[in-house]
Short mmCIF file of C-alpha atoms in Angstrom, two decimals:
data_model
loop_
_atom_site.label_atom_id
_atom_site.label_comp_id
_atom_site.label_asym_id
_atom_site.label_seq_id
_atom_site.Cartn_x
_atom_site.Cartn_y
_atom_site.Cartn_z
CA MET A 1 105.98 136.11 97.88
CA THR A 2 104.13 137.41 94.89
CA SER A 3 101.18 135.57 93.18
CA VAL A 4 102.14 133.44 90.16
CA SER A 5 99.99 132.67 87.10
CA LEU A 6 99.13 128.92 87.65
CA LYS A 7 96.07 128.21 85.67
CA ARG A 8 96.49 124.47 84.92
CA ILE A 9 96.20 122.01 87.86
CA VAL A 10 96.29 118.32 87.14
CA VAL A 11 95.47 115.67 89.82
CA VAL A 12 96.64 112.22 89.01
CA GLY A 13 94.74 109.55 90.92
CA GLY A 14 91.03 109.57 91.90
CA GLY A 15 91.20 107.80 95.19
CA ALA A 16 89.92 109.40 98.48
CA GLY A 17 92.47 112.19 98.65
CA GLY A 18 92.72 112.92 94.88
CA LEU A 19 88.97 113.08 94.27
CA GLU A 20 88.23 115.13 97.29
CA LEU A 21 91.01 117.58 96.26
CA ALA A 22 89.78 117.84 92.53
CA THR A 23 86.21 118.43 93.85
CA ARG A 24 87.23 121.28 96.23
CA LEU A 25 89.45 122.85 93.55
CA GLY A 26 86.54 122.67 91.08
CA HIS A 27 84.33 124.44 93.53
CA LYS A 28 86.76 127.21 94.27
CA LEU A 29 88.54 127.69 91.06
CA GLY A 30 87.01 125.82 88.27
CA ARG A 31 83.46 127.19 88.75
CA ARG A 32 84.85 130.73 88.60
CA GLN A 33 87.14 129.84 85.72
CA LYS A 34 90.11 130.92 87.75
CA ALA A 35 91.94 127.76 86.92
CA GLU A 36 91.41 124.56 84.70
CA ILE A 37 91.33 121.56 86.93
CA THR A 38 91.83 118.10 85.50
CA LEU A 39 91.61 114.73 87.24
CA VAL A 40 93.27 111.78 85.80
CA ASP A 41 92.44 108.03 86.67
CA ARG A 42 92.85 104.63 84.92
CA ASN A 43 89.30 103.65 86.04
CA HIS A 44 85.93 105.05 84.95
CA SER A 45 84.60 105.07 88.52
CA HIS A 46 85.58 105.65 92.17
CA VAL A 47 84.85 103.21 95.03
CA TRP A 48 86.10 104.14 98.48
CA LYS A 49 89.08 101.88 99.04
CA PRO A 50 88.39 100.84 102.63
CA LEU A 51 85.05 99.29 101.20
CA LEU A 52 86.79 97.10 98.64
CA HIS A 53 86.58 94.04 100.83
CA GLU A 54 82.78 94.44 100.80
CA VAL A 55 82.84 94.65 96.90
CA ALA A 56 84.98 91.44 97.01
CA THR A 57 82.38 89.49 99.07
CA GLY A 58 79.25 91.14 97.46
CA SER A 59 78.18 92.83 100.45
CA LEU A 60 78.46 96.03 98.49
CA ASP A 61 77.20 96.27 94.93
CA ASP A 62 79.68 98.64 93.24
CA ASP A 63 77.43 98.90 90.14
CA MET A 64 75.04 100.80 92.53
CA ASP A 65 77.57 102.57 94.88
CA ALA A 66 80.47 103.52 92.47
CA LEU A 67 80.75 107.13 91.61
CA SER A 68 81.38 108.01 87.84
CA TYR A 69 84.30 110.25 87.41
CA LEU A 70 82.82 111.80 84.14
CA ALA A 71 79.52 112.67 85.76
CA HIS A 72 81.08 113.99 89.02
CA ALA A 73 83.56 116.18 87.00
CA ARG A 74 80.67 117.66 85.13
CA ASN A 75 78.69 118.35 88.37
CA HIS A 76 81.79 119.89 90.13
CA HIS A 77 83.36 122.01 87.51
CA PHE A 78 86.53 120.05 86.65
CA ASN A 79 87.59 117.74 83.64
CA PHE A 80 88.24 114.11 83.72
CA GLN A 81 90.77 112.12 81.64
CA LEU A 82 90.74 108.31 81.60
CA GLY A 83 94.31 107.14 81.52
CA SER A 84 97.50 105.82 83.29
CA LEU A 85 100.54 108.04 84.05
CA THR A 86 103.64 106.90 82.23
CA HIS A 87 105.95 109.90 82.37
CA ILE A 88 106.46 113.40 83.83
CA ASP A 89 108.44 116.05 82.01
CA ARG A 90 109.32 118.60 84.57
CA GLU A 91 111.01 120.97 82.16
CA LEU A 92 108.05 121.13 79.69
CA LYS A 93 105.55 120.72 82.56
CA ASN A 94 103.53 118.07 81.00
CA ILE A 95 102.65 114.50 81.76
CA ARG A 96 102.16 111.54 79.42
CA LEU A 97 99.24 109.13 79.61
CA ALA A 98 99.35 105.59 78.15
CA GLU A 99 97.28 104.59 75.14
CA ILE A 100 94.01 102.96 75.83
CA ARG A 101 93.06 99.66 74.15
CA ASP A 102 89.91 97.47 74.38
CA ASP A 103 89.75 93.94 75.46
CA GLN A 104 90.38 92.82 71.96
CA GLY A 105 93.59 94.91 71.82
CA GLU A 106 92.20 97.55 69.43
CA LEU A 107 93.45 101.15 69.93
CA LEU A 108 90.75 103.48 71.56
CA VAL A 109 92.77 106.40 72.56
CA ALA A 110 96.39 107.22 71.45
CA GLU A 111 99.11 108.10 73.84
CA ARG A 112 98.69 111.78 74.76
CA GLU A 113 100.14 114.62 76.91
CA LEU A 114 98.65 116.94 79.40
CA ALA A 115 100.21 120.33 80.36
CA TYR A 116 100.27 121.46 83.90
CA ASP A 117 101.28 124.32 86.08
CA ILE A 118 100.73 122.42 89.29
CA LEU A 119 100.70 118.69 89.46
CA VAL A 120 99.29 116.66 92.27
CA VAL A 121 100.34 112.92 92.42
CA ALA A 122 97.67 110.96 94.25
CA LEU A 123 98.10 107.45 92.93
CA GLY A 124 97.51 105.62 96.31
CA SER A 125 99.41 102.25 96.80
CA THR A 126 99.48 98.67 95.71
CA SER A 127 100.05 95.51 97.60
CA ASN A 128 103.72 94.64 98.30
CA ASP A 129 104.46 90.92 97.54
CA PHE A 130 108.09 91.54 98.82
CA GLY A 131 109.14 89.30 95.85
CA THR A 132 107.66 86.19 97.18
CA PRO A 133 107.66 83.39 94.55
CA GLY A 134 104.23 82.55 93.01
CA VAL A 135 102.36 85.47 94.71
CA LYS A 136 101.70 87.50 91.52
CA ASP A 137 100.54 84.46 89.65
CA HIS A 138 98.30 82.79 92.25
CA CYS A 139 97.09 85.49 94.62
CA ILE A 140 94.58 88.34 94.17
CA PHE A 141 95.46 91.80 95.45
CA LEU A 142 92.59 94.00 96.56
CA ASP A 143 93.98 97.26 95.36
CA SER A 144 91.14 98.20 92.91
CA PRO A 145 87.54 97.66 92.19
CA LYS A 146 88.55 95.43 89.19
CA GLN A 147 90.43 93.09 91.48
CA ALA A 148 87.64 93.05 94.09
CA ARG A 149 85.29 92.12 91.33
CA ARG A 150 87.63 89.24 90.19
CA PHE A 151 87.67 88.03 93.71
CA HIS A 152 83.88 88.11 93.83
CA ASN A 153 83.53 86.22 90.65
CA GLU A 154 85.93 83.53 91.71
CA MET A 155 84.39 83.28 95.07
CA LEU A 156 80.93 82.71 93.59
CA ASN A 157 82.21 80.14 91.24
CA LEU A 158 84.14 78.35 94.03
CA PHE A 159 80.92 78.14 96.19
CA LEU A 160 78.81 77.13 93.15
CA ARG A 161 81.10 74.31 92.35
CA PHE A 162 81.16 73.15 96.07
CA SER A 163 77.30 73.40 96.26
CA ALA A 164 76.98 71.23 93.11
CA SER A 165 79.48 68.69 94.28
CA HIS A 166 77.06 67.31 96.84
CA GLY A 167 79.55 66.76 99.57
CA GLU A 168 82.50 65.34 97.59
CA LYS A 169 84.55 68.04 99.05
CA ASP A 170 84.67 68.77 102.81
CA LYS A 171 85.71 72.34 102.86
CA VAL A 172 85.97 75.62 100.92
CA ASN A 173 89.52 76.91 101.66
CA ILE A 174 90.37 80.66 101.49
CA ALA A 175 93.71 81.97 102.54
CA ILE A 176 94.35 85.65 103.25
CA VAL A 177 97.93 86.90 103.86
CA GLY A 178 98.20 90.03 105.85
CA GLY A 179 96.65 90.77 109.23
CA GLY A 180 96.02 94.44 108.67
CA ALA A 181 92.67 96.06 108.35
CA THR A 182 92.00 94.63 104.80
CA GLY A 183 92.77 91.05 105.78
CA VAL A 184 90.91 91.18 109.13
CA GLU A 185 87.71 92.84 107.53
CA LEU A 186 87.75 90.42 104.62
CA SER A 187 88.01 87.43 106.89
CA ALA A 188 84.93 88.41 108.84
CA GLU A 189 83.06 89.43 105.63
CA LEU A 190 83.57 86.11 104.05
CA HIS A 191 81.70 84.36 107.00
CA ASN A 192 78.82 86.79 106.53
CA ALA A 193 78.73 86.18 102.88
CA VAL A 194 78.51 82.49 103.46
CA LYS A 195 75.41 82.82 105.61
CA GLN A 196 73.77 84.93 102.80
CA LEU A 197 74.67 82.45 100.19
CA HIS A 198 73.08 79.59 102.14
CA SER A 199 69.97 81.67 102.42
CA TYR A 200 69.81 82.09 98.62
CA GLY A 201 70.07 78.38 97.98
CA PHE A 202 73.63 77.39 97.78
CA ASP A 203 73.08 74.03 99.21
CA GLY A 204 75.71 72.66 101.61
CA VAL A 205 77.39 76.02 101.96
CA SER A 206 77.67 77.09 105.56
CA ASN A 207 80.07 78.59 108.11
CA ASP A 208 81.09 74.95 108.92
CA THR A 209 82.13 74.29 105.40
CA LEU A 210 84.15 77.43 105.11
CA ASN A 211 87.81 77.30 106.15
CA VAL A 212 89.31 80.91 106.26
CA THR A 213 92.94 81.18 107.35
CA LEU A 214 94.40 84.48 108.14
CA VAL A 215 98.18 84.62 107.96
CA GLU A 216 100.31 87.32 109.63
CA ALA A 217 104.00 87.40 109.72
CA GLY A 218 104.20 89.76 112.80
CA GLU A 219 103.52 89.18 116.52
CA ARG A 220 99.74 90.10 116.17
CA ILE A 221 97.16 91.12 113.71
CA LEU A 222 96.29 94.73 113.41
CA PRO A 223 99.94 95.82 114.38
CA ALA A 224 99.12 99.49 113.77
CA LEU A 225 96.55 99.48 116.58
CA PRO A 226 96.93 99.10 120.37
CA PRO A 227 97.37 95.49 121.62
CA ARG A 228 94.09 95.33 123.40
CA ILE A 229 92.20 96.20 120.11
CA SER A 230 94.28 93.63 118.33
CA ALA A 231 93.38 91.08 120.89
CA ALA A 232 89.67 91.72 120.71
CA ALA A 233 89.74 91.46 117.03
CA HIS A 234 91.70 88.16 117.19
CA GLN A 235 89.29 86.74 119.67
CA GLU A 236 86.15 87.81 117.61
CA LEU A 237 87.72 86.20 114.37
CA THR A 238 88.39 83.06 116.27
CA ASN A 239 84.73 82.95 117.65
CA ILE A 240 83.34 83.07 114.14
CA GLY A 241 85.59 80.32 112.89
CA VAL A 242 88.53 82.11 111.25
CA ARG A 243 91.99 80.30 111.81
CA VAL A 244 94.42 83.17 112.74
CA LEU A 245 98.17 82.35 112.38
CA THR A 246 100.59 84.94 113.67
CA LYS A 247 104.33 84.96 113.42
CA THR A 248 103.94 82.91 110.19
CA MET A 249 105.85 84.02 107.19
CA VAL A 250 104.83 82.82 103.70
CA THR A 251 107.71 81.77 101.44
CA SER A 252 105.98 80.96 98.33
CA ALA A 253 102.51 80.43 96.74
CA SER A 254 101.32 77.78 94.28
CA ALA A 255 98.01 76.85 92.55
CA GLU A 256 97.20 74.59 95.58
CA GLY A 257 98.07 76.96 98.44
CA LEU A 258 100.79 78.64 100.56
CA ASN A 259 104.11 77.40 101.84
CA THR A 260 105.42 78.89 105.17
CA LYS A 261 108.69 79.25 106.62
CA ASP A 262 107.84 76.87 109.37
CA GLY A 263 107.38 74.13 106.63
CA GLU A 264 103.43 74.09 106.89
CA PHE A 265 101.51 73.94 103.73
CA ILE A 266 98.23 76.05 103.89
CA ASN A 267 95.79 74.40 101.36
CA ALA A 268 93.74 77.10 99.52
CA ASP A 269 91.22 77.30 96.78
CA LEU A 270 91.34 81.03 96.71
CA MET A 271 94.20 83.33 98.06
CA VAL A 272 94.47 86.89 98.66
CA TRP A 273 97.54 88.91 99.38
CA ALA A 274 97.01 91.95 101.70
CA ALA A 275 100.50 92.11 103.31
CA GLY A 276 102.28 95.50 103.04
CA ILE A 277 101.96 98.22 100.50
CA LYS A 278 104.14 100.24 98.16
CA ALA A 279 103.59 102.91 95.47
CA ALA A 280 103.38 101.71 91.93
CA ASP A 281 106.74 100.46 90.48
CA GLU A 282 106.33 103.09 87.70
CA MET A 283 106.82 105.79 90.46
CA LYS A 284 110.41 104.68 91.14
CA GLU A 285 112.42 107.86 90.62
CA ILE A 286 109.84 109.14 87.97
CA ALA A 287 111.18 112.40 86.44
CA GLY A 288 114.03 112.39 88.78
CA LEU A 289 111.90 112.99 91.80
CA GLU A 290 113.18 111.61 95.14
CA THR A 291 111.51 108.30 96.06
CA ASN A 292 111.97 105.80 98.94
CA ARG A 293 112.41 102.04 99.04
CA VAL A 294 108.62 101.38 98.47
CA ASN A 295 108.54 103.80 95.62
CA GLN A 296 106.74 106.58 97.52
CA LEU A 297 107.56 110.25 96.59
CA VAL A 298 109.45 111.98 99.23
CA VAL A 299 107.70 115.26 100.12
CA GLU A 300 108.44 118.25 102.38
CA PRO A 301 105.91 118.89 105.19
CA THR A 302 104.11 121.23 102.78
CA LEU A 303 103.47 118.10 100.68
CA GLN A 304 105.58 119.53 97.86
CA THR A 305 108.10 117.06 96.48
CA THR A 306 111.71 117.61 97.56
CA ARG A 307 112.91 118.41 94.07
CA ASP A 308 110.01 120.35 92.64
CA PRO A 309 107.86 122.79 94.44
CA PHE A 310 105.19 122.67 91.80
CA ILE A 311 104.59 118.85 92.19
CA PHE A 312 102.76 117.70 95.23
CA ALA A 313 102.11 114.28 96.37
CA ILE A 314 99.25 113.08 98.83
CA GLY A 315 97.92 109.87 100.12
CA ASP A 316 99.53 106.47 100.18
CA CYS A 317 102.00 107.48 97.36
CA ALA A 318 103.61 110.11 99.53
CA SER A 319 106.35 109.82 102.14
CA CYS A 320 105.62 112.71 104.54
CA PRO A 321 107.72 113.21 107.64
CA GLN A 322 106.19 114.29 110.88
CA PRO A 323 107.49 116.77 113.52
CA ALA A 324 107.63 114.14 116.27
CA GLY A 325 109.41 111.59 113.91
CA GLY A 326 108.26 108.92 111.69
CA LEU A 327 106.02 109.11 108.60
CA VAL A 328 102.28 109.70 108.08
CA PRO A 329 100.69 106.23 108.04
CA PRO A 330 98.95 105.07 104.85
CA ARG A 331 95.38 105.56 106.11
CA ALA A 332 92.07 107.02 104.43
CA GLN A 333 91.93 109.74 107.21
CA ALA A 334 95.43 110.69 106.27
CA ALA A 335 94.53 111.04 102.67
CA HIS A 336 91.48 113.08 103.62
CA GLN A 337 93.56 115.47 105.73
CA MET A 338 96.35 115.79 103.16
CA ALA A 339 93.75 116.65 100.52
CA SER A 340 92.55 119.52 102.81
CA ARG A 341 96.18 120.83 103.48
CA CYS A 342 97.12 120.38 99.72
CA TYR A 343 94.08 122.42 98.69
CA SER A 344 94.93 125.40 100.96
CA ASN A 345 98.69 125.13 99.96
CA ILE A 346 97.72 125.27 96.21
CA LEU A 347 95.65 128.37 96.88
CA ALA A 348 98.55 129.96 98.84
CA LEU A 349 101.03 129.08 96.12
CA MET A 350 98.82 130.73 93.46
CA ASN A 351 98.35 133.88 95.66
CA GLY A 352 102.05 134.14 96.63
CA GLN A 353 101.36 133.39 100.30
CA PRO A 354 103.49 131.16 102.57
CA LEU A 355 102.59 127.47 102.60
CA LYS A 356 101.84 125.49 105.87
CA ALA A 357 103.07 122.27 106.96
CA TYR A 358 100.90 119.28 107.16
CA VAL A 359 100.65 117.56 110.64
CA TYR A 360 98.89 114.22 110.74
CA LYS A 361 96.11 114.08 113.41
CA ASP A 362 95.23 110.63 114.45
CA HIS A 363 91.55 110.42 115.11
CA GLY A 364 91.83 106.71 115.97
CA SER A 365 91.24 103.66 113.83
CA LEU A 366 88.22 101.25 113.54
CA VAL A 367 88.03 97.88 112.00
CA SER A 368 84.76 96.32 110.94
CA LEU A 369 84.13 92.71 111.45
CA SER A 370 81.14 92.56 109.17
CA LYS A 371 77.82 92.06 111.06
CA PHE A 372 79.65 90.32 113.94
CA SER A 373 81.27 93.28 115.55
CA THR A 374 83.40 96.54 115.13
CA VAL A 375 86.34 97.32 117.38
CA GLY A 376 88.85 100.23 117.38
CA SER A 377 90.03 103.29 119.17
CA LEU A 378 88.86 106.92 118.90
CA MET A 379 90.69 110.21 119.29
CA GLY A 380 94.12 108.71 119.41
CA ASN A 381 96.05 111.97 119.79
CA LEU A 382 93.28 114.17 121.33
CA MET A 383 93.48 112.63 124.75
CA ARG A 384 96.01 110.90 126.97
CA GLY A 385 95.88 107.37 125.33
CA SER A 386 92.79 106.36 123.35
CA VAL A 387 89.34 105.18 124.07
CA MET A 388 88.64 101.65 123.02
CA VAL A 389 85.05 101.19 121.38
CA GLU A 390 83.29 98.16 120.08
CA GLY A 391 80.02 96.86 119.17
CA HIS A 392 77.14 98.99 117.99
CA ILE A 393 78.64 102.34 118.83
CA ALA A 394 81.81 101.38 116.98
CA ARG A 395 79.89 100.31 113.92
CA ILE A 396 78.07 103.75 113.83
CA VAL A 397 81.28 105.59 113.94
CA TYR A 398 82.81 103.40 111.28
CA ILE A 399 79.87 104.15 108.84
CA SER A 400 80.27 107.83 109.60
CA LEU A 401 83.66 107.84 108.37
CA TYR A 402 82.37 106.83 104.95
CA ARG A 403 79.66 109.55 105.24
CA MET A 404 82.29 112.04 105.89
CA HIS A 405 83.93 111.11 102.59
CA GLN A 406 80.62 111.20 100.66
CA ILE A 407 79.94 114.73 102.31
CA ALA A 408 83.26 115.99 101.14
CA LEU A 409 82.38 114.94 97.55
CA HIS A 410 78.51 115.47 97.42
CA GLY A 411 77.61 117.83 100.29
CA TYR A 412 75.02 117.17 103.10
CA ILE A 413 71.79 117.13 101.07
CA LYS A 414 72.90 114.75 98.37
CA THR A 415 74.64 112.47 100.79
CA GLY A 416 71.35 112.40 102.85
CA LEU A 417 69.43 111.41 99.85
CA MET A 418 72.02 108.77 99.04
CA MET A 419 71.68 107.36 102.58
CA LEU A 420 67.81 107.27 101.97
CA VAL A 421 68.23 105.28 98.71
CA GLY A 422 70.63 102.98 100.38
CA SER A 423 68.05 102.16 103.05
CA ILE A 424 65.44 101.48 100.46
CA ASN A 425 67.87 99.29 98.49
CA ARG A 426 68.56 97.20 101.58
CA VAL A 427 64.88 96.25 101.58
CA ILE A 428 64.18 95.73 98.01
CA ARG A 429 67.49 94.25 96.80
CA PRO A 430 69.36 90.98 97.70
CA ARG A 431 71.66 91.38 100.64
CA LEU A 432 74.44 89.97 98.64
CA LYS A 433 75.40 90.59 95.07
CA LEU A 434 74.95 87.30 93.33
CA HIS A 435 76.22 88.02 89.82
#
């Protein structure tokens, strides 16, 4: 292969994979002006998606912890464009971004086009409601910081109303559909949030007045993890007061709660849908690229799309086959690994060298049950079987996963300073965001 002049690299989606990729490309190519790197995202700032449940409950203040795309781009030698992808023109090699309007509907930025030589789609995923009636109208999806903030505001209003009612209502009812990591972690984090709210003067609010129901259609919660870890998490949730319903399918949602296939009605003042994922509906056969039934772009092992070698896809929006069969699971560690392989493959493509296949390495999974516990398995494919960990050691490893993401973005020194600032903030700031 001979080298090709590929000077414009556009990465669409600033999640874990997309932002890490743009940062590395900026350091390698942007700083030396060997290529123009542009990151596109519909949001102004980045929050690591596995932490959105903490933003939702207020345990994490995203005003303090969010990363500004504009500032990060300036510091790491790439460009940032605010916008949403609407079209890809493979012949002209450009993408179209939707117009931007303010809350009053006034036009801020007109529809525009960006040219590319190499395009990387890293748009992540959204919750899949499977067409269940009423879900879109009455449930919150924790897919973005905006939705997490919406949940946080509604949760505070709900507890404020309950506190002011002076016992007129017995319980605050919150229902969460989906027993994956998001649903499990949010269930536990809610009970921690209630403890904090009580200490800040929300009279009458306590774990006894909070009724959290976690609904899972499958045989057990955390189906992607080994049964013993699923059982440990189930037991811990039950111990702190979460009602866990397995083998329960939701058939519809209303303003008052959820209807199940078994005929039970689950009363709920606030509902979250975290059952299943899919790529955005706009991705379905975009630009004639091959997609699967959940709108993911089908890619070769090299992470190039099957119908265009100059368009890559990484993260949750990519359907990537594995040598042993099956597909790469939608996990943060997979997005991190894909970003690394995509980075090296883009350099290989630019230099006319052979591209290498991406092989998913399962380093295990950890689920945080807030301050109560952390459970999971480590080194899933590095040993025979996996090692189950829980408690304090698991919590340390869980936090280290986020630190690895920060190191990929900021380096060791700045990440260390951020950890120091975080320790100081835990002393001087409220333990829960109250606004």
